Amino acid sequence: MPIFQPRSILQLVLVGFLVVLLPILGALVYGAGSFSSLAQSGSDDLEEVADTAEITQRLAKGLTDIERLTRQYKLLKEPSLLSAVSTEVTSSIASLKSLRLLRPEPEIARSIEQTQELMLKLEKTLQERPSARAIEMIQPLNLSLLQLRQALEIDLKRKVAAAKDAAQTIRTRLLILSFTVLPGTLILIGLFSILITRPIKMIDRGIKQIGTGSYEVPKRFSGPRDLQLVGERVRWLGQRVRASEESQERFLRHISHELKTPLATIKEGIELLADGIPGPLTAQQKEVLAILRSGIQHFQVLINNLLDFNLVRSNKALNREEVDLRELVQGIVRLHQLTAQRKSVEFEIIGEAMRVLVDRSVLNAAIDNLISNAVHFSPEGGKVHVRWWRKPDGLTLLIGDEGPGIAPDERDKVFLPFFQGKAVRVGPLKGTGIGLSVARECVELHKGRIRILDAERGAWLEMFLPGTSLNLHPG
């Protein structure tokens, strides 16, 4: 039993979008956080470098002023100059303390402490012997300040390199993350696509099975509850359609058999009248009798069609035997010869002699219905074409006429039971509309197919029977 059972297809779609977006959102958050951290670190380093540069410049300027004022004091011995030197020294010591707080790194801290010690000694020296001794200490201070600036420069280069490495690391991680997230996202998309489309495909397959008459609808549909409910409705519909068709088949079977008994009685009475047993007939009575005989014959054909339809729909097993195809076709043509003669319709039969392994009655019903349709829809003086030929993968049989043909918008419907097309059937009685349906059922029982071909005139139907089922060989 699934852990998560969505209530509706909408909920499943929304959950799917959320789950698919989670890895992408995670990658975006990680990337944004990494770049934000890198930017903040760069900003802090830049601010630190600016403050450091300002302090070092102030120290360099202060040391220059100390040296200048000290030399002036040595020459002029002005107390104000000594006071100015002391002020510069105090300011430089304060700057060194600020730099010490700003840059606590060990290497830089040692250079700062060294410079600060020299500056304190200079301050003490100015208080004791402010002349020559102070000037001698300027050179070590310059050297110490130079070392400090070099240490700061080395540290700056190290931070720049570290920033580059951090940026490269982030870029590499994002690249790896993208190559990880992309397949994961595609997998999730595929998974949820299956979860969404599978129940829809099951319902579609169930509807198609109902449409083809197999009714093998799945007993249980998976997926969201609303689609499960639709699936249950489809299964219910299939059961209702099956029950309706079974009822229809029973009705047709019973009514056909019930009609055959009074039909035989009427036919026997007509034959007795035709033989003149009750007495001689007038010319007008003979004409009426001929009309009745034709009508009874046609009525019997219609009943036989209904029986064939029920037989094919209810019995899916084939009783195969070797059949001479040319003999089978010629026998069917003879049955329709009288109707064709009344309309001056000719038959054109083209095909090599061959024997095929088929169910004689089933194949006979298929060809008979196709030829019957061709004869009845042919105009006066028309021609019915019956052709067949061997192919590498089976047998093709073609039956065509010169009638009105089948409209393109009716080609998918004419094979449905009891469908009556727009074309006018030539003759006193209408057909039942099951001829092509019987033909299709018979062909499909032999694993074959039947289709309507494009033609400039008339209706041309191609029947294909696969060779693997026929064992074709010359007759």
Tab-separated table of N, CA and C in Angstrom, residues 109-217:
chain	number	residue	atom	x	y	z
A	109	ALA	N	51.700	41.181	14.062
A	109	ALA	CA	51.758	41.655	15.450
A	109	ALA	C	53.194	41.787	15.927
A	110	ARG	N	54.043	40.841	15.538
A	110	ARG	CA	55.458	40.933	15.936
A	110	ARG	C	56.124	42.166	15.327
A	111	SER	N	55.858	42.456	14.067
A	111	SER	CA	56.433	43.644	13.424
A	111	SER	C	55.921	44.928	14.086
A	112	ILE	N	54.625	44.922	14.440
A	112	ILE	CA	54.056	46.112	15.105
A	112	ILE	C	54.703	46.314	16.472
A	113	GLU	N	54.848	45.211	17.224
A	113	GLU	CA	55.464	45.322	18.553
A	113	GLU	C	56.911	45.797	18.461
A	114	GLN	N	57.614	45.296	17.451
A	114	GLN	CA	58.998	45.712	17.262
A	114	GLN	C	59.078	47.204	16.946
A	115	THR	N	58.219	47.673	16.082
A	115	THR	CA	58.198	49.092	15.726
A	115	THR	C	57.762	49.940	16.923
A	116	GLN	N	56.803	49.393	17.702
A	116	GLN	CA	56.310	50.128	18.863
A	116	GLN	C	57.391	50.252	19.932
A	117	GLU	N	58.192	49.203	20.142
A	117	GLU	CA	59.297	49.273	21.111
A	117	GLU	C	60.324	50.335	20.706
A	118	LEU	N	60.627	50.355	19.401
A	118	LEU	CA	61.589	51.367	18.934
A	118	LEU	C	61.018	52.772	19.112
A	119	MET	N	59.710	52.914	18.911
A	119	MET	CA	59.091	54.222	19.051
A	119	MET	C	59.098	54.657	20.527
A	120	LEU	N	58.879	53.697	21.450
A	120	LEU	CA	58.919	54.029	22.881
A	120	LEU	C	60.332	54.411	23.321
A	121	LYS	N	61.325	53.724	22.790
A	121	LYS	CA	62.710	54.074	23.085
A	121	LYS	C	63.043	55.468	22.578
A	122	LEU	N	62.514	55.774	21.377
A	122	LEU	CA	62.737	57.110	20.836
A	122	LEU	C	62.109	58.165	21.745
A	123	GLU	N	60.907	57.839	22.260
A	123	GLU	CA	60.246	58.781	23.161
A	123	GLU	C	61.067	58.997	24.429
A	124	LYS	N	61.610	57.919	24.959
A	124	LYS	CA	62.428	58.010	26.175
A	124	LYS	C	63.734	58.762	25.911
A	125	THR	N	64.292	58.501	24.744
A	125	THR	CA	65.550	59.158	24.374
A	125	THR	C	65.347	60.663	24.226
A	126	LEU	N	64.239	61.060	23.654
A	126	LEU	CA	63.962	62.483	23.492
A	126	LEU	C	63.845	63.177	24.849
A	127	GLN	N	63.406	62.447	25.828
A	127	GLN	CA	63.275	63.048	27.152
A	127	GLN	C	64.636	63.191	27.837
A	128	GLU	N	65.606	62.246	27.540
A	128	GLU	CA	66.915	62.265	28.195
A	128	GLU	C	67.937	63.054	27.384
A	129	ARG	N	68.156	62.622	26.164
A	129	ARG	CA	69.143	63.292	25.300
A	129	ARG	C	68.507	63.523	23.937
A	130	PRO	N	67.837	64.561	23.735
A	130	PRO	CA	67.003	64.763	22.557
A	130	PRO	C	67.733	65.170	21.290
A	131	SER	N	68.953	64.982	21.204
A	131	SER	CA	69.656	65.466	20.004
A	131	SER	C	70.214	64.325	19.169
A	132	ALA	N	71.497	64.055	19.332
A	132	ALA	CA	72.171	63.109	18.431
A	132	ALA	C	71.627	61.691	18.589
A	133	ARG	N	71.363	61.290	19.807
A	133	ARG	CA	70.872	59.918	20.042
A	133	ARG	C	69.536	59.666	19.362
A	134	ALA	N	68.687	60.671	19.349
A	134	ALA	CA	67.370	60.524	18.711
A	134	ALA	C	67.518	60.349	17.206
A	135	ILE	N	68.449	61.086	16.626
A	135	ILE	CA	68.645	60.975	15.175
A	135	ILE	C	69.147	59.587	14.805
A	136	GLU	N	69.979	58.998	15.676
A	136	GLU	CA	70.517	57.670	15.382
A	136	GLU	C	69.415	56.594	15.379
A	137	MET	N	68.331	56.841	16.102
A	137	MET	CA	67.258	55.835	16.186
A	137	MET	C	66.253	55.924	15.031
A	138	ILE	N	66.390	56.963	14.186
A	138	ILE	CA	65.460	57.119	13.055
A	138	ILE	C	65.643	55.979	12.043
A	139	GLN	N	66.899	55.608	11.772
A	139	GLN	CA	67.179	54.579	10.772
A	139	GLN	C	66.570	53.215	11.160
A	140	PRO	N	66.756	52.724	12.407
A	140	PRO	CA	66.098	51.471	12.784
A	140	PRO	C	64.568	51.550	12.685
A	141	LEU	N	64.018	52.715	12.993
A	141	LEU	CA	62.561	52.868	12.866
A	141	LEU	C	62.109	52.752	11.405
A	142	ASN	N	62.866	53.385	10.496
A	142	ASN	CA	62.544	53.277	9.070
A	142	ASN	C	62.590	51.815	8.607
A	143	LEU	N	63.636	51.117	9.079
A	143	LEU	CA	63.786	49.714	8.690
A	143	LEU	C	62.646	48.873	9.270
A	144	SER	N	62.303	49.125	10.538
A	144	SER	CA	61.222	48.369	11.172
A	144	SER	C	59.881	48.656	10.492
A	145	LEU	N	59.659	49.928	10.123
A	145	LEU	CA	58.413	50.276	9.434
A	145	LEU	C	58.350	49.630	8.056
A	146	LEU	N	59.523	49.539	7.391
A	146	LEU	CA	59.564	48.869	6.087
A	146	LEU	C	59.205	47.387	6.226
A	147	GLN	N	59.743	46.737	7.255
A	147	GLN	CA	59.430	45.327	7.490
A	147	GLN	C	57.936	45.137	7.782
A	148	LEU	N	57.380	46.110	8.537
A	148	LEU	CA	55.949	46.031	8.834
A	148	LEU	C	55.113	46.127	7.557
A	149	ARG	N	55.514	47.043	6.699
A	149	ARG	CA	54.757	47.208	5.453
A	149	ARG	C	54.904	45.974	4.567
A	150	GLN	N	56.086	45.353	4.573
A	150	GLN	CA	56.279	44.124	3.790
A	150	GLN	C	55.407	42.989	4.342
A	151	ALA	N	55.362	42.902	5.702
A	151	ALA	CA	54.506	41.869	6.308
A	151	ALA	C	53.046	42.093	5.948
A	152	LEU	N	52.628	43.365	5.948
A	152	LEU	CA	51.247	43.667	5.564
A	152	LEU	C	50.993	43.329	4.095
A	153	GLU	N	51.959	43.594	3.246
A	153	GLU	CA	51.802	43.286	1.823
A	153	GLU	C	51.716	41.786	1.592
A	154	ILE	N	52.581	41.017	2.314
A	154	ILE	CA	52.534	39.551	2.186
A	154	ILE	C	51.174	39.019	2.650
A	155	ASP	N	50.696	39.584	3.777
A	155	ASP	CA	49.397	39.143	4.282
A	155	ASP	C	48.273	39.482	3.304
A	156	LEU	N	48.374	40.655	2.650
A	156	LEU	CA	47.367	41.044	1.666
A	156	LEU	C	47.354	40.070	0.487
A	157	LYS	N	48.559	39.709	0.022
A	157	LYS	CA	48.626	38.745	-1.089
A	157	LYS	C	48.051	37.390	-0.677
A	158	ARG	N	48.312	37.001	0.572
A	158	ARG	CA	47.775	35.731	1.054
A	158	ARG	C	46.241	35.765	1.080
A	159	LYS	N	45.660	36.885	1.513
A	159	LYS	CA	44.213	36.992	1.564
A	159	LYS	C	43.593	37.020	0.170
A	160	VAL	N	44.277	37.690	-0.751
A	160	VAL	CA	43.790	37.700	-2.131
A	160	VAL	C	43.786	36.288	-2.708
A	161	ALA	N	44.904	35.552	-2.450
A	161	ALA	CA	44.974	34.170	-2.934
A	161	ALA	C	43.894	33.299	-2.282
A	162	ALA	N	43.681	33.539	-0.962
A	162	ALA	CA	42.648	32.774	-0.258
A	162	ALA	C	41.260	33.076	-0.819
A	163	ALA	N	41.016	34.352	-1.151
A	163	ALA	CA	39.738	34.720	-1.734
A	163	ALA	C	39.533	34.055	-3.095
A	164	LYS	N	40.597	34.001	-3.893
A	164	LYS	CA	40.516	33.322	-5.189
A	164	LYS	C	40.234	31.835	-5.003
A	165	ASP	N	40.942	31.236	-4.028
A	165	ASP	CA	40.712	29.811	-3.772
A	165	ASP	C	39.284	29.565	-3.308
A	166	ALA	N	38.781	30.464	-2.442
A	166	ALA	CA	37.408	30.307	-1.958
A	166	ALA	C	36.405	30.428	-3.099
A	167	ALA	N	36.646	31.418	-3.993
A	167	ALA	CA	35.753	31.580	-5.147
A	167	ALA	C	35.805	30.354	-6.062
A	168	GLN	N	37.026	29.818	-6.272
A	168	GLN	CA	37.170	28.628	-7.107
A	168	GLN	C	36.481	27.424	-6.464
A	169	THR	N	36.633	27.329	-5.128
A	169	THR	CA	35.980	26.224	-4.407
A	169	THR	C	34.468	26.307	-4.530
A	170	ILE	N	33.933	27.509	-4.355
A	170	ILE	CA	32.479	27.697	-4.466
A	170	ILE	C	32.011	27.377	-5.876
A	171	ARG	N	32.776	27.818	-6.868
A	171	ARG	CA	32.394	27.545	-8.247
A	171	ARG	C	32.411	26.046	-8.536
A	172	THR	N	33.442	25.354	-8.021
A	172	THR	CA	33.528	23.904	-8.215
A	172	THR	C	32.367	23.192	-7.541
A	173	ARG	N	32.065	23.618	-6.299
A	173	ARG	CA	30.954	22.991	-5.579
A	173	ARG	C	29.621	23.224	-6.281
A	174	LEU	N	29.449	24.448	-6.784
A	174	LEU	CA	28.202	24.737	-7.506
A	174	LEU	C	28.106	23.929	-8.794
A	175	LEU	N	29.264	23.732	-9.459
A	175	LEU	CA	29.270	22.931	-10.676
A	175	LEU	C	28.902	21.477	-10.354
A	176	ILE	N	29.517	20.948	-9.285
A	176	ILE	CA	29.201	19.579	-8.866
A	176	ILE	C	27.737	19.481	-8.451
A	177	LEU	N	27.285	20.511	-7.732
A	177	LEU	CA	25.892	20.519	-7.280
A	177	LEU	C	24.929	20.559	-8.453
A	178	SER	N	25.280	21.350	-9.472
A	178	SER	CA	24.393	21.434	-10.641
A	178	SER	C	24.326	20.098	-11.367
A	179	PHE	N	25.490	19.421	-11.498
A	179	PHE	CA	25.499	18.118	-12.162
A	179	PHE	C	24.809	17.053	-11.314
A	180	THR	N	24.724	17.299	-10.007
A	180	THR	CA	24.003	16.366	-9.130
A	180	THR	C	22.508	16.666	-9.123
A	181	VAL	N	22.185	17.954	-9.065
A	181	VAL	CA	20.776	18.346	-8.979
A	181	VAL	C	20.044	18.070	-10.295
A	182	LEU	N	20.715	18.319	-11.427
A	182	LEU	CA	20.057	18.161	-12.725
A	182	LEU	C	19.570	16.721	-12.956
A	183	PRO	N	20.443	15.695	-12.809
A	183	PRO	CA	19.914	14.328	-12.974
A	183	PRO	C	18.847	13.988	-11.941
A	184	GLY	N	19.070	14.445	-10.675
A	184	GLY	CA	18.060	14.182	-9.648
A	184	GLY	C	16.725	14.807	-9.992
A	185	THR	N	16.776	16.042	-10.517
A	185	THR	CA	15.539	16.707	-10.911
A	185	THR	C	14.864	15.983	-12.069
A	186	LEU	N	15.676	15.551	-13.041
A	186	LEU	CA	15.114	14.817	-14.184
A	186	LEU	C	14.493	13.495	-13.728
A	187	ILE	N	15.153	12.830	-12.781
A	187	ILE	CA	14.599	11.573	-12.249
A	187	ILE	C	13.269	11.833	-11.554
A	188	LEU	N	13.228	12.908	-10.739
A	188	LEU	CA	11.982	13.247	-10.045
A	188	LEU	C	10.880	13.609	-11.037
A	189	ILE	N	11.267	14.369	-12.099
A	189	ILE	CA	10.279	14.720	-13.129
A	189	ILE	C	9.733	13.459	-13.794
A	190	GLY	N	10.659	12.532	-14.127
A	190	GLY	CA	10.218	11.281	-14.732
A	190	GLY	C	9.330	10.476	-13.804
A	191	LEU	N	9.693	10.426	-12.502
A	191	LEU	CA	8.909	9.672	-11.532
A	191	LEU	C	7.498	10.231	-11.405
A	192	PHE	N	7.394	11.550	-11.243
A	192	PHE	CA	6.069	12.136	-11.085
A	192	PHE	C	5.294	12.130	-12.405
A	193	SER	N	6.014	12.172	-13.529
A	193	SER	CA	5.317	12.043	-14.818
A	193	SER	C	4.651	10.671	-14.925
A	194	ILE	N	5.383	9.640	-14.457
A	194	ILE	CA	4.810	8.291	-14.471
A	194	ILE	C	3.622	8.218	-13.521
A	195	LEU	N	3.802	8.793	-12.307
A	195	LEU	CA	2.710	8.757	-11.334
A	195	LEU	C	1.462	9.480	-11.843
A	196	ILE	N	1.680	10.551	-12.626
A	196	ILE	CA	0.547	11.321	-13.127
A	196	ILE	C	-0.079	10.668	-14.358
A	197	THR	N	0.787	10.194	-15.284
A	197	THR	CA	0.259	9.686	-16.554
A	197	THR	C	-0.179	8.227	-16.492
A	198	ARG	N	0.387	7.444	-15.550
A	198	ARG	CA	0.043	6.019	-15.508
A	198	ARG	C	-1.453	5.784	-15.292
A	199	PRO	N	-2.075	6.410	-14.288
A	199	PRO	CA	-3.520	6.178	-14.148
A	199	PRO	C	-4.326	6.689	-15.334
A	200	ILE	N	-3.852	7.799	-15.947
A	200	ILE	CA	-4.560	8.317	-17.123
A	200	ILE	C	-4.447	7.325	-18.279
A	201	LYS	N	-3.247	6.736	-18.440
A	201	LYS	CA	-3.068	5.740	-19.500
A	201	LYS	C	-3.905	4.498	-19.227
A	202	MET	N	-3.997	4.113	-17.944
A	202	MET	CA	-4.825	2.951	-17.611
A	202	MET	C	-6.286	3.210	-17.957
A	203	ILE	N	-6.751	4.413	-17.636
A	203	ILE	CA	-8.139	4.757	-17.965
A	203	ILE	C	-8.322	4.799	-19.483
A	204	ASP	N	-7.340	5.387	-20.190
A	204	ASP	CA	-7.419	5.457	-21.651
A	204	ASP	C	-7.422	4.052	-22.252
A	205	ARG	N	-6.559	3.164	-21.706
A	205	ARG	CA	-6.527	1.788	-22.200
A	205	ARG	C	-7.850	1.084	-21.938
A	206	GLY	N	-8.434	1.330	-20.750
A	206	GLY	CA	-9.725	0.733	-20.440
A	206	GLY	C	-10.820	1.194	-21.394
A	207	ILE	N	-10.808	2.507	-21.707
A	207	ILE	CA	-11.812	3.039	-22.638
A	207	ILE	C	-11.628	2.437	-24.035
A	208	LYS	N	-10.354	2.315	-24.466
A	208	LYS	CA	-10.088	1.717	-25.781
A	208	LYS	C	-10.535	0.258	-25.807
A	209	GLN	N	-10.303	-0.461	-24.713
A	209	GLN	CA	-10.714	-1.861	-24.673
A	209	GLN	C	-12.232	-1.990	-24.737
A	210	ILE	N	-12.916	-1.068	-24.073
A	210	ILE	CA	-14.378	-1.072	-24.176
A	210	ILE	C	-14.794	-0.783	-25.615
A	211	GLY	N	-14.071	0.177	-26.251
A	211	GLY	CA	-14.410	0.525	-27.631
A	211	GLY	C	-14.184	-0.614	-28.612
A	212	THR	N	-13.152	-1.444	-28.357
A	212	THR	CA	-12.870	-2.569	-29.264
A	212	THR	C	-13.670	-3.809	-28.919
A	213	GLY	N	-14.378	-3.776	-27.781
A	213	GLY	CA	-15.233	-4.905	-27.430
A	213	GLY	C	-14.565	-5.994	-26.624
A	214	SER	N	-13.324	-5.752	-26.127
A	214	SER	CA	-12.653	-6.783	-25.335
A	214	SER	C	-13.072	-6.737	-23.869
A	215	TYR	N	-13.358	-5.551	-23.356
A	215	TYR	CA	-13.850	-5.337	-21.990
A	215	TYR	C	-12.889	-5.834	-20.917
A	216	GLU	N	-11.597	-5.973	-21.235
A	216	GLU	CA	-10.619	-6.408	-20.232
A	216	GLU	C	-10.111	-5.187	-19.474
A	217	VAL	N	-11.008	-4.551	-18.760
A	217	VAL	CA	-10.674	-3.352	-17.986
A	217	VAL	C	-10.025	-3.781	-16.682
